[in-house]
Amino acid sequence: MKTIGLTGGIGSGKTTVATMFSELGVPIYIADIEAKKLTNTSEAIKSELTEILGEKAYNKNGLNRKYVADQIFNNEQLLKKVNQIIHPRVAEHFKEWAQQQTGIYCIEEAAILFENGGYKNCDYTILVTAPKQLRIDRILKRDDTTETEIQSRMDNQWPDEKKKALADFTIENIDMEMTRAQVKEIHEYLLKTAQ
Ligand code: ATP
């Protein structure tokens, strides 16, 4: 089973593209969702996060996300430590999950793939791109947020050009049907070559 990393900046359409692959029968692992689950189920993550963030990091409902967000806001060092606790466990969990899937290849959708070196564990990578203003407009339409907030999230991600240089495939997601055609093309290529 080959593993494919699928990424793209905020609002590029990662989830939209992942859904298209899923409709072709490809198993999809959504790293953000699995990471959220693992922070509440992994005893190792719980104890290490409590160690660096304090007892308040967890409440009776699990990870206290608001508290954690407040702690790591503007504290890059702490954010880095939190990621160093969570990311390797997600990578390990993905590996185990991938071994249980059937088919030629499976996909891990992750917001951060190149920035943290995670792409090195993938057999292939797919980058989803779209013009910046289009991405901003999509997020403004989808979420209750502001342009400034989106901009600051974009600033935390690598620019597309830097990611493009490392990606095996780039999908330009502007028009749904053109995107679907690109997905089909990559799918057929992978079915032939990723054996
Ligand atoms: P995030 O990083 O915020 O999770 P994402 O990269 O996963 O975003 P999506 O959630 O797939 O992006 O897409 C963002 C929004 O744009 C969604 O509301 C989606 O329906 C819409 N969208 C995505 N692609 C297209 C497209 N080609 N045409 C029109 N709307 C689109």
Short mmCIF file of C-alpha atoms in Angstrom, two decimals, residues 56-138:
data_model
loop_
_atom_site.label_atom_id
_atom_site.label_comp_id
_atom_site.label_asym_id
_atom_site.label_seq_id
_atom_site.Cartn_x
_atom_site.Cartn_y
_atom_site.Cartn_z
CA LYS A 56 -5.80 22.76 33.14
CA ALA A 57 -4.89 21.39 29.70
CA TYR A 58 -7.58 18.73 30.22
CA ASN A 59 -11.04 18.97 31.69
CA LYS A 60 -13.81 16.39 31.98
CA ASN A 61 -14.57 16.69 28.26
CA GLY A 62 -10.99 16.05 27.19
CA LEU A 63 -8.45 18.53 25.89
CA ASN A 64 -9.40 22.08 26.84
CA ARG A 65 -8.79 23.57 23.40
CA LYS A 66 -9.58 27.14 24.37
CA TYR A 67 -7.09 27.02 27.24
CA VAL A 68 -4.42 25.41 25.06
CA ALA A 69 -5.00 27.93 22.25
CA ASP A 70 -4.61 30.79 24.73
CA GLN A 71 -1.38 29.29 26.09
CA ILE A 72 0.26 28.79 22.71
CA PHE A 73 -0.98 32.08 21.21
CA ASN A 74 2.17 34.06 20.37
CA ASN A 75 4.37 31.43 22.04
CA GLU A 76 6.15 29.73 19.20
CA GLN A 77 8.36 27.65 21.47
CA LEU A 78 5.40 26.14 23.25
CA LEU A 79 3.54 25.53 19.99
CA LYS A 80 6.60 23.70 18.71
CA LYS A 81 6.67 21.52 21.82
CA VAL A 82 2.97 20.72 21.51
CA ASN A 83 3.49 19.71 17.88
CA GLN A 84 6.49 17.57 18.82
CA ILE A 85 4.25 15.65 21.19
CA ILE A 86 1.31 15.23 18.82
CA HIS A 87 2.83 14.87 15.32
CA PRO A 88 4.93 11.70 15.82
CA ARG A 89 1.91 9.93 17.37
CA VAL A 90 -0.31 10.90 14.46
CA ALA A 91 2.38 9.72 12.01
CA GLU A 92 2.58 6.39 13.86
CA HIS A 93 -1.22 6.06 13.97
CA PHE A 94 -1.44 6.81 10.24
CA LYS A 95 1.13 4.10 9.49
CA GLU A 96 -0.89 1.52 11.43
CA TRP A 97 -4.12 2.68 9.78
CA ALA A 98 -2.53 2.50 6.29
CA GLN A 99 -1.49 -1.10 6.88
CA GLN A 100 -5.12 -2.04 7.45
CA GLN A 101 -6.39 -0.49 4.21
CA THR A 102 -6.92 -2.34 0.97
CA GLY A 103 -6.18 -1.06 -2.52
CA ILE A 104 -3.17 0.32 -4.32
CA TYR A 105 -2.78 3.52 -2.34
CA CYS A 106 -4.29 5.58 0.46
CA ILE A 107 -4.22 9.31 1.19
CA GLU A 108 -3.36 11.31 4.29
CA GLU A 109 -4.89 14.79 4.16
CA ALA A 110 -2.84 17.18 6.30
CA ALA A 111 -2.79 20.99 6.54
CA ILE A 112 0.92 20.85 7.35
CA LEU A 113 2.96 18.34 5.35
CA PHE A 114 6.00 20.06 3.88
CA GLU A 115 6.61 22.52 6.73
CA ASN A 116 7.24 19.74 9.28
CA GLY A 117 9.02 17.25 7.02
CA GLY A 118 6.04 14.83 7.16
CA TYR A 119 6.15 14.53 3.37
CA LYS A 120 9.33 12.47 3.67
CA ASN A 121 7.26 9.56 4.98
CA CYS A 122 4.98 9.61 1.93
CA ASP A 123 5.55 7.76 -1.33
CA TYR A 124 4.01 10.67 -3.27
CA THR A 125 2.66 14.11 -2.44
CA ILE A 126 -0.21 16.13 -3.90
CA LEU A 127 -0.47 19.88 -3.41
CA VAL A 128 -3.78 21.71 -3.90
CA THR A 129 -3.49 25.35 -4.91
CA ALA A 130 -5.77 28.25 -5.78
CA PRO A 131 -5.20 32.01 -6.12
CA LYS A 132 -4.88 33.74 -2.75
CA GLN A 133 -7.90 36.03 -3.10
CA LEU A 134 -10.11 33.11 -4.13
CA ARG A 135 -8.97 31.19 -1.04
CA ILE A 136 -9.75 34.17 1.19
CA ASP A 137 -13.21 34.59 -0.39
CA ARG A 138 -13.97 30.88 0.11
#
